[in-house]
Short mmCIF file of C-alpha atoms and ligand atoms in Angstrom, two decimals:
data_model
loop_
_atom_site.label_atom_id
_atom_site.label_comp_id
_atom_site.label_asym_id
_atom_site.label_seq_id
_atom_site.Cartn_x
_atom_site.Cartn_y
_atom_site.Cartn_z
CA UNK N 18 -0.12 0.05 0.03
CA UNK N 19 1.30 3.53 -0.72
CA UNK N 20 1.14 6.09 1.89
CA UNK N 21 -2.24 8.11 1.94
CA UNK N 22 -1.92 11.85 1.31
CA UNK N 23 -3.18 14.11 3.93
CA UNK N 24 -6.36 14.88 1.82
CA UNK N 25 -6.79 11.10 1.30
CA UNK N 26 -6.62 10.65 5.03
CA UNK N 27 -8.91 13.46 5.70
CA UNK N 28 -11.42 11.95 3.34
CA UNK N 29 -11.20 8.67 5.09
CA UNK N 30 -10.45 6.64 2.05
CA UNK N 31 -8.48 3.93 4.00
CA UNK N 32 -11.04 3.71 7.02
CA UNK N 33 -12.59 0.69 5.48
CA UNK N 34 -9.44 -1.35 6.19
CA UNK N 35 -10.50 -1.46 9.97
CA UNK N 36 -13.86 -2.91 9.00
CA UNK N 37 -15.12 -6.31 7.97
CA UNK N 38 -14.81 -6.92 4.21
CA UNK N 39 -16.83 -9.92 2.99
CA UNK N 40 -16.19 -11.83 -0.07
CA UNK N 41 -12.43 -10.95 -0.46
CA UNK N 42 -9.94 -13.47 -1.78
CA UNK N 43 -7.34 -15.09 0.53
CA UNK N 44 -4.30 -13.35 -1.17
CA UNK N 45 -1.48 -15.75 -0.46
CA UNK N 46 1.28 -13.19 -0.44
CA UNK N 47 0.50 -9.82 1.20
CA UNK N 48 3.66 -8.06 -0.13
CA UNK N 49 2.98 -9.16 -3.62
CA UNK N 50 -0.53 -7.56 -3.24
CA UNK N 51 1.15 -4.40 -1.99
CA UNK N 52 3.41 -4.21 -4.88
CA UNK N 53 0.59 -4.56 -7.23
CA UNK N 54 -1.70 -2.02 -5.55
CA UNK N 55 1.23 0.45 -5.52
CA UNK N 56 1.38 0.11 -9.36
CA UNK N 57 -2.27 0.52 -9.73
CA UNK N 58 -2.24 3.64 -7.51
CA UNK N 59 0.17 5.22 -9.95
CA UNK N 60 -1.76 4.34 -13.01
CA UNK N 61 -3.86 6.56 -15.12
CA UNK N 62 -7.57 6.71 -14.36
CA UNK N 63 -9.90 4.73 -16.65
CA UNK N 64 -12.64 7.21 -16.43
CA UNK N 65 -12.77 10.95 -15.33
CA UNK N 66 -14.82 12.84 -12.75
CA UNK N 67 -16.63 14.99 -15.31
CA UNK N 68 -17.99 11.77 -17.04
CA UNK N 69 -19.23 10.48 -13.57
CA UNK N 70 -20.96 13.75 -12.75
CA UNK N 71 -22.63 13.54 -16.13
CA UNK N 72 -23.97 10.14 -15.28
CA UNK N 73 -25.17 11.30 -11.80
CA UNK N 74 -27.27 13.84 -13.66
CA UNK N 75 -28.57 11.10 -16.07
CA UNK N 76 -29.45 8.73 -13.29
CA UNK N 77 -31.26 11.64 -11.55
CA UNK N 78 -33.28 12.11 -14.59
CA UNK N 79 -34.11 8.40 -14.53
CA UNK N 80 -35.23 8.57 -11.04
CA UNK N 81 -37.64 11.32 -11.99
CA UNK N 82 -39.05 9.27 -14.92
CA UNK N 83 -37.36 11.60 -17.49
CA UNK N 84 -35.09 8.80 -18.83
CA UNK N 85 -34.56 5.11 -18.44
CA UNK N 86 -31.43 3.19 -17.43
CA UNK N 87 -30.44 0.18 -19.45
CA UNK N 88 -27.56 -1.56 -17.68
CA UNK N 89 -26.32 -4.77 -19.16
CA UNK N 90 -23.52 -7.25 -19.62
CA UNK N 91 -21.98 -10.47 -18.55
CA UNK N 92 -22.32 -11.81 -15.17
CA UNK N 93 -18.55 -12.26 -15.08
CA UNK N 94 -16.38 -10.89 -18.05
CA UNK N 95 -13.51 -13.09 -18.89
CA UNK N 96 -10.01 -11.93 -20.03
CA UNK N 97 -10.28 -14.46 -22.84
CA UNK N 98 -13.43 -12.88 -24.36
CA UNK N 99 -12.04 -9.35 -24.27
CA UNK N 100 -11.91 -9.49 -28.09
CA UNK N 101 -13.00 -6.75 -30.38
CA UNK N 102 -15.81 -8.60 -32.05
CA UNK N 103 -17.20 -10.03 -28.68
CA UNK N 104 -17.17 -6.62 -27.16
CA UNK N 105 -18.78 -4.93 -30.34
CA UNK N 106 -21.52 -7.66 -30.23
CA UNK N 107 -22.22 -6.74 -26.68
CA UNK N 108 -22.41 -2.87 -27.35
CA UNK N 109 -24.58 -3.58 -30.24
CA UNK N 110 -26.97 -5.60 -28.30
CA UNK N 111 -27.23 -2.80 -25.82
CA UNK N 112 -27.71 -0.22 -28.41
CA UNK N 113 -30.36 -2.30 -30.11
CA UNK N 114 -32.22 -2.79 -26.92
CA UNK N 115 -31.81 1.02 -26.36
CA UNK N 116 -33.33 1.74 -29.71
CA UNK N 117 -36.24 -0.45 -29.04
CA UNK N 118 -36.82 1.20 -25.70
CA UNK N 119 -36.44 4.67 -26.94
CA UNK N 120 -38.73 4.16 -30.04
CA UNK N 121 -41.28 2.23 -28.04
CA UNK N 122 -41.49 4.45 -25.06
CA UNK N 123 -40.29 7.83 -26.56
CA UNK N 124 -37.91 8.04 -23.55
CA UNK N 125 -34.18 8.88 -23.47
CA UNK N 126 -32.38 5.71 -22.56
CA UNK N 127 -29.08 5.93 -20.48
CA UNK N 128 -26.86 3.12 -21.77
CA UNK N 129 -24.44 1.50 -19.44
CA UNK N 130 -22.38 -1.68 -19.79
CA UNK N 131 -21.60 -4.22 -17.12
CA UNK N 132 -18.23 -4.01 -18.83
CA UNK N 133 -14.74 -3.07 -18.53
CA UNK N 134 -14.10 -4.02 -15.09
CA UNK N 135 -16.72 -6.75 -14.31
CA UNK N 136 -14.15 -9.39 -13.46
CA UNK N 137 -14.69 -10.06 -9.73
CA UNK N 138 -17.50 -12.29 -8.25
CA UNK N 139 -18.90 -12.87 -4.79
CA UNK N 140 -19.67 -16.72 -4.33
CA UNK N 141 -22.09 -18.56 -2.13
CA UNK N 142 -19.23 -20.91 -0.95
CA UNK N 143 -15.44 -20.31 -0.65
CA UNK N 144 -14.45 -23.78 -2.15
CA UNK N 145 -15.55 -25.99 -4.95
CA UNK N 146 -15.42 -29.69 -4.61
CA UNK N 147 -15.19 -31.99 -7.73
CA UNK N 148 -14.67 -35.78 -7.55
CA UNK N 149 -13.38 -35.43 -4.01
CA UNK N 150 -10.97 -32.70 -4.79
CA UNK N 151 -11.69 -29.33 -2.97
CA UNK N 152 -10.01 -26.19 -4.28
CA UNK N 153 -10.92 -22.51 -3.87
CA UNK N 154 -14.01 -21.26 -5.73
CA UNK N 155 -13.45 -19.28 -8.90
CA UNK N 156 -13.95 -15.62 -7.92
CA UNK N 157 -13.59 -13.97 -11.27
CA UNK N 158 -10.65 -13.51 -13.73
CA UNK N 159 -9.37 -10.63 -11.56
CA UNK N 160 -8.89 -13.03 -8.80
CA UNK N 161 -8.09 -16.53 -10.14
CA UNK N 162 -8.62 -18.77 -13.16
CA UNK N 163 -11.59 -20.98 -13.82
CA UNK N 164 -9.77 -24.07 -14.75
CA UNK N 165 -9.96 -26.60 -11.86
CA UNK N 166 -6.54 -27.04 -10.89
CA UNK N 167 -4.82 -25.89 -7.71
CA UNK N 168 -2.45 -23.58 -9.52
CA UNK N 169 -5.28 -22.01 -11.44
CA UNK N 170 -7.38 -21.42 -8.40
CA UNK N 171 -4.77 -19.77 -6.13
CA UNK N 172 -5.53 -16.01 -6.14
CA UNK N 173 -2.99 -14.00 -8.01
CA UNK N 174 -2.65 -10.32 -7.39
CA UNK N 175 -1.07 -9.87 -10.81
CA UNK N 176 -4.55 -10.41 -12.10
CA UNK N 177 -5.59 -7.20 -10.64
CA UNK N 178 -3.14 -5.40 -13.04
CA UNK N 179 -4.26 -7.56 -15.86
CA UNK N 180 -7.77 -6.61 -15.03
CA UNK N 181 -6.94 -2.87 -15.23
CA UNK N 182 -5.22 -3.40 -18.44
CA UNK N 183 -8.05 -5.38 -20.17
CA UNK N 184 -10.55 -3.02 -18.76
CA UNK N 185 -8.57 -0.17 -20.45
CA UNK N 186 -8.45 -1.99 -23.75
CA UNK N 187 -12.24 -2.86 -23.44
CA UNK N 188 -13.14 0.71 -22.72
CA UNK N 189 -11.09 1.79 -25.89
CA UNK N 190 -13.25 -0.34 -28.04
CA UNK N 191 -16.49 1.11 -26.24
CA UNK N 192 -15.17 4.68 -26.90
CA UNK N 193 -14.22 4.00 -30.40
CA UNK N 194 -17.47 2.30 -31.28
CA UNK N 195 -19.63 4.88 -29.71
CA UNK N 196 -17.85 7.96 -30.69
CA UNK N 197 -16.61 6.88 -34.10
CA UNK N 198 -19.86 6.73 -35.76
CA UNK N 199 -20.50 2.95 -35.21
CA UNK N 200 -23.37 3.67 -33.03
CA UNK N 201 -24.90 6.26 -35.45
CA UNK N 202 -28.50 5.71 -35.45
CA UNK N 203 -28.64 5.88 -39.25
CA UNK N 204 -26.93 2.46 -39.11
CA UNK N 205 -29.73 1.07 -37.09
CA UNK N 206 -30.17 -1.82 -39.57
CA UNK N 207 -26.53 -3.03 -39.50
CA UNK N 208 -26.68 -3.98 -35.89
CA UNK N 209 -29.18 -6.60 -36.47
CA UNK N 210 -28.07 -10.21 -37.07
CA UNK N 211 -29.42 -13.41 -37.67
CA UNK N 212 -32.55 -14.57 -39.63
CA UNK N 213 -35.61 -12.17 -39.59
CA UNK N 214 -37.67 -15.48 -39.38
CA UNK N 215 -36.77 -15.06 -35.72
CA UNK N 216 -39.81 -13.09 -34.27
CA UNK N 217 -37.51 -10.73 -32.22
CA UNK N 218 -35.27 -9.97 -35.23
CA UNK N 219 -38.32 -9.47 -37.48
CA UNK N 220 -39.93 -7.01 -35.08
CA UNK N 221 -36.48 -5.37 -34.75
CA UNK N 222 -36.30 -4.79 -38.52
CA UNK N 223 -39.61 -3.11 -38.58
CA UNK N 224 -38.80 -0.79 -35.86
CA UNK N 225 -35.49 -0.03 -37.75
CA UNK N 226 -37.54 0.64 -40.85
CA UNK N 227 -39.74 3.08 -39.08
CA UNK N 228 -36.68 4.93 -37.47
CA UNK N 229 -35.12 5.11 -40.86
CA UNK N 230 -38.41 6.74 -42.36
CA UNK N 231 -38.46 9.19 -39.42
CA UNK N 232 -34.89 10.06 -39.93
CA UNK N 233 -35.28 10.48 -43.70
CA UNK N 234 -38.26 12.69 -43.10
CA UNK N 235 -36.69 14.99 -40.54
CA UNK N 236 -33.43 15.20 -42.75
CA UNK N 237 -35.59 16.30 -45.80
CA UNK N 238 -37.06 19.04 -43.39
CA UNK N 239 -33.56 20.20 -42.90
CA UNK N 240 -32.80 18.57 -39.57
CA UNK N 241 -29.10 18.06 -39.04
CA UNK N 242 -28.15 14.46 -37.67
CA UNK N 243 -24.59 14.82 -37.26
CA UNK N 244 -25.06 14.89 -33.46
CA UNK N 245 -26.13 11.04 -33.95
CA UNK N 246 -22.62 10.25 -34.71
CA UNK N 247 -21.61 9.74 -31.23
CA UNK N 248 -23.61 7.97 -28.41
CA UNK N 249 -22.98 8.46 -24.79
CA UNK N 250 -22.24 4.98 -23.07
CA UNK N 251 -20.96 4.36 -19.44
CA UNK N 252 -19.41 1.27 -17.84
CA UNK N 253 -19.96 -0.18 -14.43
CA UNK N 254 -19.10 -3.01 -12.38
CA UNK N 255 -19.59 -4.59 -8.77
CA UNK N 256 -17.11 -2.73 -6.43
CA UNK N 257 -16.02 -5.96 -4.72
CA UNK N 258 -12.28 -6.22 -4.50
CA UNK N 259 -11.53 -3.26 -2.26
CA UNK N 260 -7.78 -3.39 -2.79
CA UNK N 261 -8.44 -2.73 -6.65
CA UNK N 262 -11.06 0.20 -5.98
CA UNK N 263 -9.00 1.98 -3.52
CA UNK N 264 -5.85 1.85 -5.72
CA UNK N 265 -7.83 3.36 -8.43
CA UNK N 266 -9.36 6.11 -6.42
CA UNK N 267 -8.02 9.71 -7.09
CA UNK N 268 -8.73 12.93 -5.40
CA UNK N 269 -10.17 15.50 -8.05
CA UNK N 270 -8.08 18.44 -7.55
CA UNK N 271 -10.72 20.94 -8.77
CA UNK N 272 -13.70 19.58 -6.36
CA UNK N 273 -11.41 18.08 -3.67
CA UNK N 274 -13.64 15.00 -3.80
CA UNK N 275 -12.58 11.43 -4.31
CA UNK N 276 -13.60 9.56 -7.37
CA UNK N 277 -13.19 5.76 -8.04
CA UNK N 278 -11.87 5.89 -11.58
CA UNK N 279 -12.13 2.21 -12.31
CA UNK N 280 -15.59 2.62 -13.88
CA UNK N 281 -18.32 5.29 -13.94
CA UNK N 282 -21.02 3.52 -11.86
CA UNK N 283 -20.11 1.02 -9.10
CA UNK N 284 -22.41 -1.14 -7.14
CA UNK N 285 -22.36 -2.97 -3.86
CA UNK N 286 -23.63 -6.44 -4.18
CA UNK N 287 -26.40 -8.05 -2.01
CA UNK N 288 -23.72 -10.11 0.02
CA UNK N 289 -21.52 -7.07 0.88
CA UNK N 290 -24.01 -4.26 1.73
CA UNK N 291 -23.61 -4.64 5.57
CA UNK N 292 -24.03 -1.23 7.15
CA UNK N 293 -20.94 -1.64 9.36
CA UNK N 294 -18.99 -3.26 6.54
CA UNK N 295 -15.97 -2.07 4.59
CA UNK N 296 -17.87 -1.89 1.08
CA UNK N 297 -20.52 0.70 2.45
CA UNK N 298 -17.82 2.67 4.22
CA UNK N 299 -15.64 2.86 1.14
CA UNK N 300 -18.47 3.73 -1.28
CA UNK N 301 -19.63 6.34 0.89
CA UNK N 302 -16.54 8.29 0.51
CA UNK N 303 -16.37 8.43 -3.42
CA UNK N 304 -18.33 10.79 -5.40
CA UNK N 305 -19.33 8.36 -8.26
CA UNK N 306 -22.94 7.47 -8.77
CA UNK N 307 -23.50 4.28 -7.04
CA UNK N 308 -25.81 1.47 -6.61
CA UNK N 309 -26.82 -1.10 -3.95
CA UNK N 310 -28.34 -4.44 -4.73
CA UNK N 311 -31.38 -5.13 -2.56
CA UNK N 312 -32.67 -8.74 -2.26
CA UNK N 313 -35.98 -10.04 -0.85
CA UNK N 314 -34.79 -9.98 2.80
CA UNK N 315 -33.94 -6.18 2.87
CA UNK N 316 -35.86 -4.50 5.63
CA UNK N 317 -37.29 -1.00 5.28
CA UNK N 318 -34.74 0.03 7.90
CA UNK N 319 -31.81 -1.31 5.93
CA UNK N 320 -32.96 0.73 2.90
CA UNK N 321 -33.22 3.92 4.89
CA UNK N 322 -29.92 3.48 6.64
CA UNK N 323 -28.12 2.86 3.38
CA UNK N 324 -29.72 6.10 2.01
CA UNK N 325 -28.29 8.00 5.05
CA UNK N 326 -24.98 6.46 4.88
CA UNK N 327 -24.49 6.59 1.11
CA UNK N 328 -26.29 9.68 0.21
CA UNK N 329 -26.53 11.99 3.17
CA UNK N 330 -26.79 14.97 1.22
CA UNK N 331 -29.70 13.67 -0.83
CA UNK N 332 -28.14 14.38 -4.22
CA UNK N 333 -30.37 13.26 -7.10
CA UNK N 334 -28.73 10.30 -9.07
CA UNK N 335 -26.03 9.71 -6.45
CA UNK N 336 -27.81 6.48 -5.18
CA UNK N 337 -29.57 3.82 -7.16
CA UNK N 338 -31.23 0.78 -5.55
CA UNK N 339 -31.14 -2.21 -7.76
CA UNK N 340 -33.91 -4.68 -6.49
CA UNK N 341 -33.36 -8.32 -7.29
CA UNK N 342 -36.33 -9.88 -5.36
CA UNK N 343 -37.42 -12.90 -7.45
CA UNK N 344 -40.51 -13.09 -9.56
CA UNK N 345 -42.35 -14.69 -6.66
CA UNK N 346 -41.36 -12.16 -4.04
CA UNK N 347 -41.20 -8.83 -5.86
CA UNK N 348 -44.86 -7.97 -5.47
CA UNK N 349 -44.71 -8.34 -1.73
CA UNK N 350 -41.16 -7.62 -0.84
CA UNK N 351 -40.87 -4.29 -2.83
CA UNK N 352 -43.73 -2.24 -1.75
CA UNK N 353 -42.85 -1.70 1.91
CA UNK N 354 -39.16 -0.62 0.67
CA UNK N 355 -40.79 1.91 -1.81
CA UNK N 356 -43.10 3.22 0.96
CA UNK N 357 -40.30 3.65 3.47
CA UNK N 358 -38.06 5.44 0.94
CA UNK N 359 -41.09 7.61 -0.22
CA UNK N 360 -41.66 8.69 3.31
CA UNK N 361 -37.83 9.49 3.90
CA UNK N 362 -37.91 11.94 0.96
CA UNK N 363 -34.45 11.76 -0.40
CA UNK N 364 -34.29 10.88 -3.99
CA UNK N 365 -33.40 7.06 -5.17
CA UNK N 366 -33.40 5.81 -8.68
CA UNK N 367 -35.13 2.39 -8.70
CA UNK N 368 -33.88 -0.24 -11.00
CA UNK N 369 -34.82 -3.82 -11.52
CA UNK N 370 -32.23 -6.83 -11.76
CA UNK N 371 -34.72 -9.43 -12.87
CA UNK N 372 -31.85 -12.06 -12.86
CA UNK N 373 -30.46 -12.84 -9.52
CA UNK N 374 -33.61 -13.65 -7.76
CA UNK N 375 -34.59 -16.15 -10.33
CA UNK N 376 -31.75 -18.59 -10.57
CA UNK N 377 -32.55 -22.27 -10.70
CA UNK N 378 -30.70 -25.55 -11.51
CA UNK N 379 -32.07 -27.35 -14.54
CA UNK N 380 -32.96 -31.00 -14.53
CA UNK N 381 -29.62 -31.60 -16.43
CA UNK N 382 -27.67 -29.65 -13.72
CA UNK N 383 -27.15 -26.45 -15.57
CA UNK N 384 -27.45 -23.07 -13.21
CA UNK N 385 -30.23 -21.24 -15.42
CA UNK N 386 -33.20 -18.88 -15.39
CA UNK N 387 -36.47 -19.03 -17.05
CA UNK N 388 -37.14 -16.12 -19.46
CA UNK N 389 -40.70 -16.09 -18.23
CA UNK N 390 -39.66 -15.58 -14.66
CA UNK N 391 -37.32 -12.77 -15.67
CA UNK N 392 -39.99 -11.17 -17.46
CA UNK N 393 -42.26 -11.61 -14.63
CA UNK N 394 -40.23 -9.89 -12.23
CA UNK N 395 -39.91 -6.92 -14.52
CA UNK N 396 -43.64 -6.83 -14.80
CA UNK N 397 -43.91 -7.08 -11.04
CA UNK N 398 -41.42 -4.09 -10.65
CA UNK N 399 -43.64 -2.00 -12.89
CA UNK N 400 -46.77 -2.82 -11.11
CA UNK N 401 -45.49 -2.12 -7.61
CA UNK N 402 -44.13 1.34 -8.69
CA UNK N 403 -47.22 2.08 -10.58
CA UNK N 404 -49.31 1.11 -7.52
CA UNK N 405 -47.11 3.18 -5.02
CA UNK N 406 -46.85 6.21 -7.42
CA UNK N 407 -42.85 5.92 -7.70
CA UNK N 408 -40.74 5.78 -10.67
CA UNK N 409 -39.53 2.58 -12.39
CA UNK N 410 -36.16 3.88 -13.53
CA UNK N 411 -34.26 1.24 -15.09
CA UNK N 412 -33.37 -2.34 -16.09
CA UNK N 413 -30.20 -4.27 -15.11
CA UNK N 414 -29.67 -7.56 -16.79
CA UNK N 415 -26.99 -10.07 -17.39
CA UNK N 416 -26.67 -10.64 -21.24
CA UNK N 417 -24.23 -11.24 -24.15
CA UNK N 418 -24.40 -10.30 -27.69
CA UNK N 419 -23.63 -13.85 -28.75
CA UNK N 420 -26.01 -16.77 -29.46
CA UNK N 421 -25.43 -18.68 -26.31
CA UNK N 422 -28.14 -20.95 -24.83
CA UNK N 423 -27.97 -20.19 -21.09
CA UNK N 424 -31.55 -19.03 -20.11
CA UNK N 425 -34.57 -21.19 -20.73
CA UNK N 426 -37.45 -20.03 -22.89
CA UNK N 427 -37.78 -17.17 -25.28
CA UNK N 428 -39.07 -17.18 -28.65
CA UNK N 429 -36.52 -19.89 -29.66
CA UNK N 430 -37.89 -21.88 -26.73
CA UNK N 431 -34.68 -23.13 -25.45
CA UNK N 432 -35.37 -26.09 -23.24
CA UNK N 433 -33.49 -28.18 -20.75
CA UNK N 434 -31.61 -30.23 -23.68
CA UNK N 435 -31.05 -27.01 -25.51
CA UNK N 436 -28.95 -25.57 -22.62
CA UNK N 437 -26.09 -28.03 -23.54
CA UNK N 438 -25.63 -26.50 -27.05
CA UNK N 439 -23.88 -23.43 -26.19
CA UNK N 440 -23.63 -22.91 -22.42
CA UNK N 441 -20.47 -20.74 -22.00
CA UNK N 442 -20.93 -18.47 -18.90
CA UNK N 443 -18.36 -19.00 -16.13
CA UNK N 444 -20.84 -18.00 -13.34
CA UNK N 445 -24.47 -16.98 -14.14
CA UNK N 446 -26.60 -17.48 -17.19
CA UNK N 447 -27.12 -14.68 -19.51
CA UNK N 448 -29.80 -13.66 -21.90
CA UNK N 449 -28.54 -14.29 -25.45
CA UNK N 450 -28.74 -11.63 -28.17
CA UNK N 451 -32.20 -12.63 -29.35
CA UNK N 452 -33.63 -12.89 -25.67
CA UNK N 453 -32.20 -9.56 -24.97
CA UNK N 454 -34.05 -7.88 -27.98
CA UNK N 455 -37.19 -9.75 -26.90
CA UNK N 456 -36.94 -8.34 -23.37
CA UNK N 457 -36.43 -4.94 -24.70
CA UNK N 458 -39.68 -5.12 -26.76
CA UNK N 459 -41.53 -6.41 -23.73
CA UNK N 460 -40.10 -3.50 -21.50
CA UNK N 461 -40.85 -1.00 -23.99
CA UNK N 462 -44.53 -1.72 -23.86
CA UNK N 463 -44.49 -1.66 -19.95
CA UNK N 464 -42.69 1.65 -20.16
CA UNK N 465 -45.32 2.98 -22.57
CA UNK N 466 -48.09 2.13 -20.28
CA UNK N 467 -46.48 3.91 -17.55
O1 E4P T 525 -23.44 -13.12 -9.92
C1 E4P T 525 -23.89 -13.35 -8.83
C2 E4P T 525 -23.05 -14.17 -7.87
O2 E4P T 525 -21.69 -14.06 -7.95
C3 E4P T 525 -23.51 -15.61 -8.25
O3 E4P T 525 -24.81 -15.73 -8.40
C4 E4P T 525 -22.94 -16.49 -7.18
O4 E4P T 525 -22.99 -17.74 -7.71
P1 E4P T 525 -22.72 -19.04 -6.82
O5 E4P T 525 -24.01 -19.16 -6.04
O6 E4P T 525 -22.60 -20.21 -7.90
O7 E4P T 525 -21.62 -18.84 -5.99
C1 PEP T 526 -23.27 -10.75 -7.75
C2 PEP T 526 -24.43 -10.16 -8.48
O1 PEP T 526 -25.48 -9.85 -7.88
P1 PEP T 526 -26.25 -9.78 -6.35
O2 PEP T 526 -25.35 -8.97 -5.65
O3 PEP T 526 -27.49 -9.14 -6.53
O4 PEP T 526 -26.31 -11.20 -6.04
C3 PEP T 526 -24.22 -9.77 -9.86
O5 PEP T 526 -24.90 -8.77 -10.24
O6 PEP T 526 -23.48 -10.53 -10.46
MN1 MN T 527 -24.52 -12.77 -11.78
#
């Protein structure tokens, strides 16, 4: 660890070190870890304060119902898949979903990847046993490797540096694609893939045609569409590994505030949101827009205490609650939280993660989710906010731009046998490209009704 400056000490950036931090790897060599974090502490930031402040403003708008957040990407990004074509497929998928949502609901969409840093995973168990052999659990590429050997599973701090470098490379693709004309709405057709026999693709094609017509009409009227050349896209990940997040935190000389420059938006997971824990303490001290996952056991008092700790000034857009209740629970578990937050009065942006409360094991043994359950949780989320008079501000999903078979159902009706065809995720099942589009069409309809 490098010595904190006086400003860093005054901001309490290292206070978390005295608190319990769950879900941290057991690094075998503390000195090696210290050398790595010192290198990261001297490395250039991946994102800058002005971008994060811009995102806070966007999320505030989503909290008021003037925009909608679309946040998506892998459960666990991997170093091996940080390839230009894979990254572009993911960006295109998000852009297509955003087009569908914007077109269907006439609402600006804030686009955010679970990308360029989503390399660390909390796990339900510390170890994994196969055929009588027990090894440390896989905790994401930034900690250890997935292959089931002792050597691969030992946490290696050099992976933190690799994660930083691969995040930088991923971000470069995101920035080039979204600023260099790749995301220009006039190319809306080019992002479609696959056979238009598929209902989701056919429907997308119709949307793209309507957008084309509207653009041609407006262009004929003299509108200037050069502003469409670049699209704003943000990156986010779970702030799990505090050694990494702390090392990338910089004090902004202009505002005197600390920003975690590892990603624009950071969230605290369901397993690490303890009020007296290290994650809450650390994220309370950085100025990024942040999120907290809230599972079905969250009490109204937990939610209120998190608001007071993480957003004492009540800044709009600073705090997002990402609820992940499960389709069966959302309609009973969410209303008391919404009511308590409403009575408290400070702004919160409400987002639904319909993935993590709906995980099941298929008969053939795959960790999967039913597309219908996922959709039902989103529906429940809209229903509850409608009934409570609050704002459903966004959607958080695990997805990929590739044609994997990890989630059951959807218009291609992936069944238990179908999962085996292309099940590639290392942790949680992701919507594939086509299921992602289908989800966007459904959510656009819910937004329209809102
Ligand atoms: O992505 C979320 C969690 O890291 C994941 O669901 C944990 O999975 P596990 O229960 O297999 O450890
Ligand atoms: C770990 C995750 O979720 P949660 O904290 O909600 O379980 C995740 O988003 O991958
Ligand atoms: Mn996950």
